[in-house]
Coordinates of C-alpha atoms and ligand atoms in Angstrom, one line a residue:
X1 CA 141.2 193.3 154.1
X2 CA 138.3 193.8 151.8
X3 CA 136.8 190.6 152.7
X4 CA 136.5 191.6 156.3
X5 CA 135.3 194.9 155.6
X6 CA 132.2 193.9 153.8
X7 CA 131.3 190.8 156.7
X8 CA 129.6 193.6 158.4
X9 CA 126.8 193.4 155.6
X10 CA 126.7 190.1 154.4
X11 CA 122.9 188.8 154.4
X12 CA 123.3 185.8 156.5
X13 CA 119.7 184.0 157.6
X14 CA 119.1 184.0 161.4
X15 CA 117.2 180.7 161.2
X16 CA 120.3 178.4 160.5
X17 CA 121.8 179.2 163.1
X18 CA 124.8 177.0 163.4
X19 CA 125.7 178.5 160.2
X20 CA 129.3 179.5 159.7
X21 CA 129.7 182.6 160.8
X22 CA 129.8 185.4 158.6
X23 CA 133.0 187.1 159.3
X24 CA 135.0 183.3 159.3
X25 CA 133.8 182.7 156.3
X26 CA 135.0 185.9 154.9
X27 CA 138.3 185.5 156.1
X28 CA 138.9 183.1 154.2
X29 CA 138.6 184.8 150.7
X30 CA 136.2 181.9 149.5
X31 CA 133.7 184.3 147.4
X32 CA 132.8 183.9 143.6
X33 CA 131.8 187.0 142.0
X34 CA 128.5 186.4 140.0
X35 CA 127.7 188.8 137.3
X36 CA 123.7 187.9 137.1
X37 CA 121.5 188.6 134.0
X38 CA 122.2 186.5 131.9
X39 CA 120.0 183.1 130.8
X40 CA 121.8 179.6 131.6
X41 CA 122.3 177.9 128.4
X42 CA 124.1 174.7 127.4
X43 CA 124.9 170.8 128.6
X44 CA 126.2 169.5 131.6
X45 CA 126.4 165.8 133.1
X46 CA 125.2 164.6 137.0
X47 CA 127.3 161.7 138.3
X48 CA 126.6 158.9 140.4
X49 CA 124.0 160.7 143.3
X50 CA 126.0 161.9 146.2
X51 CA 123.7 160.5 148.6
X52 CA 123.8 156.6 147.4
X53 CA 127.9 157.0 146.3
X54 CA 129.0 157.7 149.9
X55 CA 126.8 155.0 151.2
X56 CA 128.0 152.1 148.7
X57 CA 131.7 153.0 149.6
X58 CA 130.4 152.3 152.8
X59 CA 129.3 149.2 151.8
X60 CA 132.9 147.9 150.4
X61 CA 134.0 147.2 153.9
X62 CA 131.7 144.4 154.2
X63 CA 132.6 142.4 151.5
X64 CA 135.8 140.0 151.3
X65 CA 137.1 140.9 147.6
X66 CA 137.6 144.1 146.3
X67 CA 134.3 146.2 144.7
X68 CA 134.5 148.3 142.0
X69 CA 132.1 151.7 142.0
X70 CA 131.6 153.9 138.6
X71 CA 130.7 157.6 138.4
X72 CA 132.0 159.0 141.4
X73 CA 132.0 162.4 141.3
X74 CA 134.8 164.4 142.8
X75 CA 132.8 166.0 145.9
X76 CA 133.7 166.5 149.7
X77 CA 131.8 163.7 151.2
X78 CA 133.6 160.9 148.9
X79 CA 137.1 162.6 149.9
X80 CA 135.6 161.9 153.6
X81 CA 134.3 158.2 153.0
X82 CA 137.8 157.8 151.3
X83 CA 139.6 159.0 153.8
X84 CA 138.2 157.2 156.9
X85 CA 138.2 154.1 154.9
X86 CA 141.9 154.3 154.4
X87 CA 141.8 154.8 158.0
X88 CA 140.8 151.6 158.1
X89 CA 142.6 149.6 155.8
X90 CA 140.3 148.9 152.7
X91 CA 142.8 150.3 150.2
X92 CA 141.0 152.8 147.6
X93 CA 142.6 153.1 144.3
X94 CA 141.6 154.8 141.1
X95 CA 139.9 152.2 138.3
X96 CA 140.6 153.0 134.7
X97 CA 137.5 154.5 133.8
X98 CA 137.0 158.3 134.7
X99 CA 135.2 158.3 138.2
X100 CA 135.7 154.5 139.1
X101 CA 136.7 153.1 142.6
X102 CA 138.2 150.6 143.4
X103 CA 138.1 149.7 147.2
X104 CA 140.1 146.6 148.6
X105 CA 138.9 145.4 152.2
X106 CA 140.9 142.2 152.5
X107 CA 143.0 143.9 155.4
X108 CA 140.6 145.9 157.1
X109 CA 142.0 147.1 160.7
X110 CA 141.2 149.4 164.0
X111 CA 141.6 153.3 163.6
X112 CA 143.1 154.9 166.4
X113 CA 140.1 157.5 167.4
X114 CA 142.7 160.9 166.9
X115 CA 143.2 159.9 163.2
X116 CA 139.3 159.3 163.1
X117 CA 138.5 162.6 164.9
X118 CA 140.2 164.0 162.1
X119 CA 137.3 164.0 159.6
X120 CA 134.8 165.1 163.0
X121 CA 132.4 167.6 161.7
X122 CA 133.2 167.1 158.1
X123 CA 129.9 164.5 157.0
X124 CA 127.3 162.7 158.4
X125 CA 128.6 159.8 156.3
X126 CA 130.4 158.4 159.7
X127 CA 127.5 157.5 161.3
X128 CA 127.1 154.0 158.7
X129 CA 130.6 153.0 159.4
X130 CA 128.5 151.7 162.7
X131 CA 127.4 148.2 161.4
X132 CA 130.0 147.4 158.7
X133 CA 132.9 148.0 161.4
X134 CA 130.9 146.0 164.1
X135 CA 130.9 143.0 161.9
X136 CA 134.3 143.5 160.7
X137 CA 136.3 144.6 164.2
X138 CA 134.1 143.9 166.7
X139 CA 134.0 147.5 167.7
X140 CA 133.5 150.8 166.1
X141 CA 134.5 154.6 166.8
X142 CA 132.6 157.4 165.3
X143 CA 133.7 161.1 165.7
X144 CA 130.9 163.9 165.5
X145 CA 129.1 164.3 162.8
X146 CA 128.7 167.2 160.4
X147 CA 126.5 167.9 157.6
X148 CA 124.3 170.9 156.8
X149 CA 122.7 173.0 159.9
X150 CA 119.1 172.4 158.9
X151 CA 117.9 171.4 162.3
X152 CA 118.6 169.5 164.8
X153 CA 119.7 165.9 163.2
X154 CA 119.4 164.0 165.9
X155 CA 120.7 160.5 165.6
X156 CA 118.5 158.3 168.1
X157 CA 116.9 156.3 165.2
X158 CA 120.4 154.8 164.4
X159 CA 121.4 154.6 167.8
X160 CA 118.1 152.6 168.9
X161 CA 118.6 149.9 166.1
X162 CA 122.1 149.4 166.5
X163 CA 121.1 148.7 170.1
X164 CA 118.3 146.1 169.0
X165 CA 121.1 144.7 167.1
X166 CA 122.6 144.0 170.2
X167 CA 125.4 146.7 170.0
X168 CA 126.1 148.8 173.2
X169 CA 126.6 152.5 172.1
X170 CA 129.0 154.4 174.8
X171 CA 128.6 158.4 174.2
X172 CA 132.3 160.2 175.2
X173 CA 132.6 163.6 174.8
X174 CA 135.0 162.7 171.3
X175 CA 132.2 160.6 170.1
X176 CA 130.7 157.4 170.0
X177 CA 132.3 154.2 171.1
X178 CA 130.7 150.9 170.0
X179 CA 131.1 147.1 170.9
X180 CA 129.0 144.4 170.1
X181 CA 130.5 141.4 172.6
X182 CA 128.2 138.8 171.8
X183 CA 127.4 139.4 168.3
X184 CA 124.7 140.8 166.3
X185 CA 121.5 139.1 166.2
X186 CA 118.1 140.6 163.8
X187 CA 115.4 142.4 164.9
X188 CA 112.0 143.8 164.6
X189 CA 112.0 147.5 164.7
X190 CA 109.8 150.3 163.3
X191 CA 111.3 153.9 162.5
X192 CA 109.2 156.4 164.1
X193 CA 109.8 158.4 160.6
X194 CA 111.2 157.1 157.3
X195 CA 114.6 158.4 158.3
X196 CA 117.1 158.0 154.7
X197 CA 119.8 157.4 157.3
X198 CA 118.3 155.2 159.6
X199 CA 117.4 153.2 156.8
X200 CA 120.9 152.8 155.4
X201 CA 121.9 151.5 159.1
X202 CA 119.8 148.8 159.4
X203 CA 120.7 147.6 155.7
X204 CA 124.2 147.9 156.1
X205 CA 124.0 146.2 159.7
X206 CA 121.4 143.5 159.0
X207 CA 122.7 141.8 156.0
X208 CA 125.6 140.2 158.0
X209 CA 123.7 140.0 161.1
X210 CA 122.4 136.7 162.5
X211 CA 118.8 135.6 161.4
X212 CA 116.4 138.1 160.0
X213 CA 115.4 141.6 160.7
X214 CA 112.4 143.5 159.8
X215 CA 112.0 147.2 158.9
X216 CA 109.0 148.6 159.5
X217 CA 108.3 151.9 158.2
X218 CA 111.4 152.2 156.6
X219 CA 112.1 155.0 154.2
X220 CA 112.5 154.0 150.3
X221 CA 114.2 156.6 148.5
X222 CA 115.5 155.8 144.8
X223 CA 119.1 155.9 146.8
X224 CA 118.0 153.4 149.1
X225 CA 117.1 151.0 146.7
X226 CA 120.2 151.4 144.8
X227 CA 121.8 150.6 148.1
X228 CA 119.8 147.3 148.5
X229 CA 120.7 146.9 144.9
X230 CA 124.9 147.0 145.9
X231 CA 124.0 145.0 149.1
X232 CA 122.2 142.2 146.9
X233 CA 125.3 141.7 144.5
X234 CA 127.7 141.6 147.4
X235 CA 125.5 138.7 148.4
X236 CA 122.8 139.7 150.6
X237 CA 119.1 138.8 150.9
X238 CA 116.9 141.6 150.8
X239 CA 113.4 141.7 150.3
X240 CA 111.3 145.2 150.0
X241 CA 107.8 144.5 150.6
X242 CA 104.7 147.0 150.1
X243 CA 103.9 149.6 153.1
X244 CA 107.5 150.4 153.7
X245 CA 108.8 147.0 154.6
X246 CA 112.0 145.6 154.4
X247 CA 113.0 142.2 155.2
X248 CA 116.9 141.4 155.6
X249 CA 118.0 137.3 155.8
X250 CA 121.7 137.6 157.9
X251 CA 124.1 136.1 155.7
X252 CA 127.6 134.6 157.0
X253 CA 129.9 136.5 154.2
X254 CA 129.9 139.1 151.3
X255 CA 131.3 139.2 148.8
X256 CA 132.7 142.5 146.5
X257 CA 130.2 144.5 144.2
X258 CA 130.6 146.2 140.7
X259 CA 128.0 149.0 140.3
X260 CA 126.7 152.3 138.5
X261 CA 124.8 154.1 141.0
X262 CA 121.6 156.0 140.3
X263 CA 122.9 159.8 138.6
X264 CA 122.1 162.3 141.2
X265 CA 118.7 163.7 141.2
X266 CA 119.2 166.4 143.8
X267 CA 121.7 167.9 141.5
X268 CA 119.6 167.2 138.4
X269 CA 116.8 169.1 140.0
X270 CA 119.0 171.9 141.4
X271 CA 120.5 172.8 137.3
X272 CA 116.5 172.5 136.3
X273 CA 115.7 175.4 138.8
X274 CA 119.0 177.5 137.5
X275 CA 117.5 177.6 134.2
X276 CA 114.1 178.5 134.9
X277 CA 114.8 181.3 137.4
X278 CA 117.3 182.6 135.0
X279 CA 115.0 182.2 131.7
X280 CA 117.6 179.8 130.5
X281 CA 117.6 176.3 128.6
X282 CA 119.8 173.9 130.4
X283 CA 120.1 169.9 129.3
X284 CA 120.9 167.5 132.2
X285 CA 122.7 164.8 131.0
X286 CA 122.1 161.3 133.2
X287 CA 118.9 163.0 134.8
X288 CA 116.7 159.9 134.9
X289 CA 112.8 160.5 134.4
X290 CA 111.7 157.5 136.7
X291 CA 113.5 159.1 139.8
X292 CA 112.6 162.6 139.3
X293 CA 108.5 162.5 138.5
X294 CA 107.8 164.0 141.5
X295 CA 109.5 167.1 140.8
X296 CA 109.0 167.1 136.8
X297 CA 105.5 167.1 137.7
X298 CA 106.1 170.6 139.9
X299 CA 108.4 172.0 137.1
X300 CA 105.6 171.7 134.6
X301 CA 103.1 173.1 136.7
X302 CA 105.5 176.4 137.4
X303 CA 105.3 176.6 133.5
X304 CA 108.8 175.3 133.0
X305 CA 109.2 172.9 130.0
X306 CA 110.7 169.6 129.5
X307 CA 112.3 167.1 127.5
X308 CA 113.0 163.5 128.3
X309 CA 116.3 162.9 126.1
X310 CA 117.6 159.7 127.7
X311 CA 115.9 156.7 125.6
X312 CA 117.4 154.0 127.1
X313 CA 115.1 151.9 129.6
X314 CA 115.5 152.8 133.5
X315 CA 118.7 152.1 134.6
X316 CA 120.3 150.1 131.3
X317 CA 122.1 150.7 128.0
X318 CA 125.8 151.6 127.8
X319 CA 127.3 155.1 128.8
X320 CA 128.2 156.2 125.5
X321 CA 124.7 156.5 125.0
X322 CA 124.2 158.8 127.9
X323 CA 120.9 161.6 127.2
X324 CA 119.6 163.1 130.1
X325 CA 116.2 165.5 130.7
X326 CA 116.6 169.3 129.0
X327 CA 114.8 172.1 130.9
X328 CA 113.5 175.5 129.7
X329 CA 111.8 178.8 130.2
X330 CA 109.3 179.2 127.6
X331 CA 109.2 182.5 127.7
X332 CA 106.2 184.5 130.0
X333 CA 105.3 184.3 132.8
X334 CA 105.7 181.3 135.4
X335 CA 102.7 180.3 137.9
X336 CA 102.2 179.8 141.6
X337 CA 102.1 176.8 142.6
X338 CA 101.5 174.9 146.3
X339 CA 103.9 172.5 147.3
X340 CA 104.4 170.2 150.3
X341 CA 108.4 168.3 150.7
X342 CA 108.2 164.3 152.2
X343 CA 109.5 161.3 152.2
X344 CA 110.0 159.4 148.9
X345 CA 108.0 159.7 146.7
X346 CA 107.0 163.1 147.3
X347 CA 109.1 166.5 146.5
X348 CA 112.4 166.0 147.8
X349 CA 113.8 168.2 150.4
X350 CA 116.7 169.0 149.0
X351 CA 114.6 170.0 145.5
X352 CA 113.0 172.9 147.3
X353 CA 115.4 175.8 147.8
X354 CA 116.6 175.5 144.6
X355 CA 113.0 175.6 143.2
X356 CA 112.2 179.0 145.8
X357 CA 114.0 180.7 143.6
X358 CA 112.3 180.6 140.7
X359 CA 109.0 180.8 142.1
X360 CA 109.8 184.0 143.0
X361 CA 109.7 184.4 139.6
X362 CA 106.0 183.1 139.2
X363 CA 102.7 185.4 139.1
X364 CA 100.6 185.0 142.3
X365 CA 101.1 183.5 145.9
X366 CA 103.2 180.1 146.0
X367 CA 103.3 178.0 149.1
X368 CA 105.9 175.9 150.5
X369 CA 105.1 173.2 153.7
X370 CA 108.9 171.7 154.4
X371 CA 107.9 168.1 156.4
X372 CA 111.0 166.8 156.3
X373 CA 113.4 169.2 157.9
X374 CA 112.6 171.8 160.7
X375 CA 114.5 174.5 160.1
X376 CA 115.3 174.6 156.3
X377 CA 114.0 177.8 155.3
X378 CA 116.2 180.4 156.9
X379 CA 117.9 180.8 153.6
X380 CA 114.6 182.9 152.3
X381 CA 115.8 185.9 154.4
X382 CA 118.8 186.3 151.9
X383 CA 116.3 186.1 148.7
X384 CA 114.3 189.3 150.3
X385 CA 117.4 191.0 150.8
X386 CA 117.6 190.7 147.1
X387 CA 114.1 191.6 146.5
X388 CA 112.3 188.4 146.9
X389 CA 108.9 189.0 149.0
X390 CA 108.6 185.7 151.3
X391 CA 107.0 184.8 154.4
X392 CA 107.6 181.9 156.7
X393 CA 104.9 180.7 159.4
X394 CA 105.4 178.2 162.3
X395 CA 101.6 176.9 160.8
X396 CA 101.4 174.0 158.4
X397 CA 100.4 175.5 155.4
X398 CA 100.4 172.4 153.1
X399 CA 96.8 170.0 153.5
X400 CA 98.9 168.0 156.2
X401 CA 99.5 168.9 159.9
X402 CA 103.5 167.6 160.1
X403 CA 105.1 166.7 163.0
X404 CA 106.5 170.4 163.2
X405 CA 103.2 172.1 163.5
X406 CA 103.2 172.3 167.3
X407 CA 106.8 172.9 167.7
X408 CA 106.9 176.6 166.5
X409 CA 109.5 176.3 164.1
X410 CA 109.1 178.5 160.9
X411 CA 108.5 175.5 158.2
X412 CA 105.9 176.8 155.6
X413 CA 106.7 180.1 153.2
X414 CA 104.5 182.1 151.6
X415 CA 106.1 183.3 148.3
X416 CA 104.5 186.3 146.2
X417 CA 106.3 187.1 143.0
X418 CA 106.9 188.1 141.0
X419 CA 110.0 190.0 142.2
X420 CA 112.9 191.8 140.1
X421 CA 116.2 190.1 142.4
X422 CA 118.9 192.4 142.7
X423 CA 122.0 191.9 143.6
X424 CA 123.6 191.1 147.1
X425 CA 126.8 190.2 148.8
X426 CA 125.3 187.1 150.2
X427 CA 127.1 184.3 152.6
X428 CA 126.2 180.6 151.7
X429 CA 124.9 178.9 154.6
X430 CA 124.3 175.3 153.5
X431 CA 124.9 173.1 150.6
X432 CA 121.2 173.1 149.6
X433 CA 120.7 176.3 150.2
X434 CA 123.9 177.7 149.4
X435 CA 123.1 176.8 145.5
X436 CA 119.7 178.7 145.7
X437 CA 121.9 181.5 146.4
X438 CA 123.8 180.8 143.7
X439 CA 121.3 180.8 141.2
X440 CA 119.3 183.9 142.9
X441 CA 122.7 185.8 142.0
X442 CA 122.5 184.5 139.0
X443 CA 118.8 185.6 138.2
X444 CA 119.4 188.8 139.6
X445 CA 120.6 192.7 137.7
X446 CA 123.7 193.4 138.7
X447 CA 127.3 191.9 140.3
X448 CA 126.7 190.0 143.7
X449 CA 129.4 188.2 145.5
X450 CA 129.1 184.8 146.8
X451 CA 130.9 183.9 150.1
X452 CA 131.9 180.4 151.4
X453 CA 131.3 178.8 147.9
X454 CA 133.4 176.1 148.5
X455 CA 131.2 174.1 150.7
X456 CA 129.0 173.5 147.5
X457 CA 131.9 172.0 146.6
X458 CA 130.9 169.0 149.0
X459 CA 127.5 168.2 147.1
X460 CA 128.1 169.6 143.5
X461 CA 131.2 168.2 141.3
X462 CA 132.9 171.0 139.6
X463 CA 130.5 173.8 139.8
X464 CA 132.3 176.2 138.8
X465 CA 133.3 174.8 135.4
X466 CA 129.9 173.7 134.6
X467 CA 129.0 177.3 135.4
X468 CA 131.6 178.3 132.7
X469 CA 129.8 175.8 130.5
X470 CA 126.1 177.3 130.8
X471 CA 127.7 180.6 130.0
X472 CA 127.6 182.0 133.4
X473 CA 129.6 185.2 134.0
X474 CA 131.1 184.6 137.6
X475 CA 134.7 184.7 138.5
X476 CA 136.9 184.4 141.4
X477 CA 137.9 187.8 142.4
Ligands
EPU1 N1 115.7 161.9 162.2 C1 115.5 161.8 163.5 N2 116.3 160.9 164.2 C2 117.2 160.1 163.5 C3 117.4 160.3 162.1 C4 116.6 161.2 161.5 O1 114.7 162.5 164.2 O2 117.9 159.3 164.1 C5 114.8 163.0 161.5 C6 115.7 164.1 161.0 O3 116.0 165.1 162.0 C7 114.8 164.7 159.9 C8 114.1 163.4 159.3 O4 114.3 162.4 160.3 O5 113.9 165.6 160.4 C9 114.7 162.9 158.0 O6 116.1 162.7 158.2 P1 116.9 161.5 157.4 O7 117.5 160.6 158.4 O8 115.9 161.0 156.3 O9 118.0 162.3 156.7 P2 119.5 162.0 156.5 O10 119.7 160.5 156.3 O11 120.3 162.6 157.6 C10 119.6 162.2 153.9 C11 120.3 163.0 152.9 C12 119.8 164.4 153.0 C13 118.3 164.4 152.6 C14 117.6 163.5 153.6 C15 116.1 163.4 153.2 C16 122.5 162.0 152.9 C17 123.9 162.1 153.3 N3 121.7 163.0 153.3 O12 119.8 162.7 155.2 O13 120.5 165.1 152.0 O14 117.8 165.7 152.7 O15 118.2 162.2 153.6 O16 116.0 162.9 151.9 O17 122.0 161.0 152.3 C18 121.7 166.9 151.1 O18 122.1 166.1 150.2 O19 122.0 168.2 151.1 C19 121.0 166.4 152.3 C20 120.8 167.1 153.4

């Protein structure tokens, strides 16, 4: 089999290390063929964000009447949230509009833990069932988690405030069991980091719990307000305060919700870097300016250009309307620049491998300090393979020491560019990362061959065909 004859040279980074491996990813035949060269050039439209979508079906099982969720793209993670909701009797149903939801929770009902375990390892998603099911069953089981191998993931935040709540979390080796006999009551609890998930589990356990709870350094991503935005028309009392505050009054019922969620900025950002490391000109329709500054600011200091074609006020008009943000290479060269990822609203995470690729594109040195994740740069060892010239350190090399400094993981890169990217038979190790490979094959002379491109399937809707649309030559051998 050809497939398994070529594993034996895949470039597969040693850092991510719970990475599938190589030669069961081949085996399966799941390999795009990416003829590179050639500019990205065209239009393509970002849903509702992947990372708030998953959360507010999440959010249907606390409400009494049915909700209603637009612009949901067709990606793993909302199969998942679909499924396990079925699971548990909120009945999901496609609305009349392209991409709408409808979820039903008037009969919600107890999962038996095999048919749960059945989506174990597929999303991290399962973790917020926690609160929701607590409030509506009076217990909750959670299988393992999945979710991309860029570090360890730990979970204690969650489990720490669902114990505050008054929950009591039993670990089994098939996963979490959880019971709340008398109730659960608010709290005062800090995060020790502005944890995006942790976050989401105290909102989605604190509205319905009894009296109030405060969230102290709680994180405030664009999806988490968009969250507190569902939770409020479903009836909850939510009030975000300066410093990272959040104050949630218990309420006795909610109620269903009709929403647009945020369009998805990750993915946004991801077709921005595509265009500039492949000299292209690529317009994002639904990119938003207000949630994307951060990394517009970046873009434009790498020498890429911009324009803001969405007119309509943050968040409003109607969808016929729709413009988005259009990204270009200007032509010459690109520069260096230094850039730190954080917490909202600094340089997303999940904007930085994407961007890698074209800075190593750009004249000069350009450094990298991850904060967020330890271990999300093992994907740079597949970029040198193709010709990229990267360094990682275990030192912080941003202006900030990070809470990795000391723990001798490999978190900052040095990039030096530019570089002339070749072509590679490369394996994708995560989502993230997995579409920086992407895009390096398609920056780079020659024919390289993409393996396991289906798990950027869970993250990016229909890929493929918007690859077709920017003119990409890649095809499924
Ligand atoms: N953390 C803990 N303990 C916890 C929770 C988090 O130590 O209990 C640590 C993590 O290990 C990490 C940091 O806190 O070092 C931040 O993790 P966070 O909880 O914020 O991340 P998450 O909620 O698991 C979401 C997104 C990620 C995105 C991050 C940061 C979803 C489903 N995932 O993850 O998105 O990178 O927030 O913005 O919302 C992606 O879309 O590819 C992706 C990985």
């Amino acid at each position: 089999m050809t497939a398994f004859r070529v594993a034996m040279n895949f470039v597969r980074p040693s850092l991510d290390t719970a990475a599938p491996n190589a030669l069961e990813v081949a085996l399966t035949d799941d390999v795009l063929v990416v003829h590179g060269g050639t500019p990205l050039e065209g239009r393509i439209r970002v849903r509702g964000a992947k990372n708030l979508v998953s959360k507010a079906m999440v959010a249907a099982l606390l409400g009494d009447t049915p909700s209603r969720l637009f612009d949901v793209p067709r990606i793993r993670d909302v199969e998942v949230v679909r499924g396990l909701l079925g699971l548990h009797g909120v009945k999901v149903s496609d609305g009349d509009e392209e991409g709408e939801l409808v979820f039903d929770p008037t009969n919600v009902e107890s999962a038996s833990t095999d048919q749960i375990n059945v989506h174990a390892g597929s999303s991290r998603i399962p973790i917020l069932f926690c609160g929701p099911l607590l409030h509506r069953l009076g217990h909750a089981f959670i299988p393992d988690l999945g979710g991309c191998h860029i570090g360890p993931r730990p979970i204690d935040f969650h489990l720490q405030a669902l114990r505050e709540f008054g929950a009591t979390v039993e670990k089994t080796p098939e996963g979490l069991h959880l019971s709340a006999p008398n109730g659960l009551h608010g709290t005062k609890f800090a995060l020790p980091y502005p944890s995006v998930g942790a976050t989401e589990q105290v909102l989605l356990t604190a509205v319905m719990a009894e009296g109030v709870t405060e969230l102290r350094n709680a994180a405030v991503e664009p999806e988490i307000i968009d969250l507190i935005c569902v939770l409020q028309k479903m009836g909850a009392i939510i009030k975000v305060h300066t410093d990272r505050v959040i104050e949630i009054q218990g309420v006795k019922r909610l109620h269903g919700y009709t929403h647009r969620p945020i369009p998805d900025r990750i993915e946004a950002a991801s077709w921005a870097a595509a265009a500039l490391a492949t000299r292209g000109h690529v317009e994002v329709l639904g990119a938003q300016q207000a949630d994307m500054m951060t990394f517009l600011n970046i873009f434009r200091s790498v020498g890429g250009e911009y324009e803001v074609t969405d007119l309509r006020p943050p968040r409003g008009g109607s969808p016929g309307q729709e413009g988005g943000i259009r990204f270009w290479h200007p032509g010459g060269e690109l520069n260096a620049v230094a850039l730190e990822t954080d917490v909202h609203p600094g340089f997303m995470t999940d904007w930085q491998q994407p961007l890698v690729v074209a800075l190593t594109q750009a004249r000069g040195l350009s450094i990298v300090h991850e904060t967020v994740y330890e271990q999300r740069l093992g994907y740079t060892e597949a970029l040198n393979t193709m010709g990229a010239n990267i360094q990682v350190y275990r030192d912080c090399l941003g202006g900030t020491p990070c809470r990795f400094g000391r723990r001798n993981f490999k978190h900052s890169a040095v990039i030096a560019g530019p570089s002339k990217l070749h072509a590679a038979d490369l394996v994708i190790p995560d989502l993230r990362a997995g579409f920086s490979h992407l895009i390096a094959a398609l920056a780079a002379e020659g024919t390289s061959r993409v393996y396991g491109v289906d798990l950027i399937n869970r993250g990016y809707e229909d890929f493929e065909a918007k690859l077709a649309d920017l003119g990409a030559h890649v095809e499924r051998p």
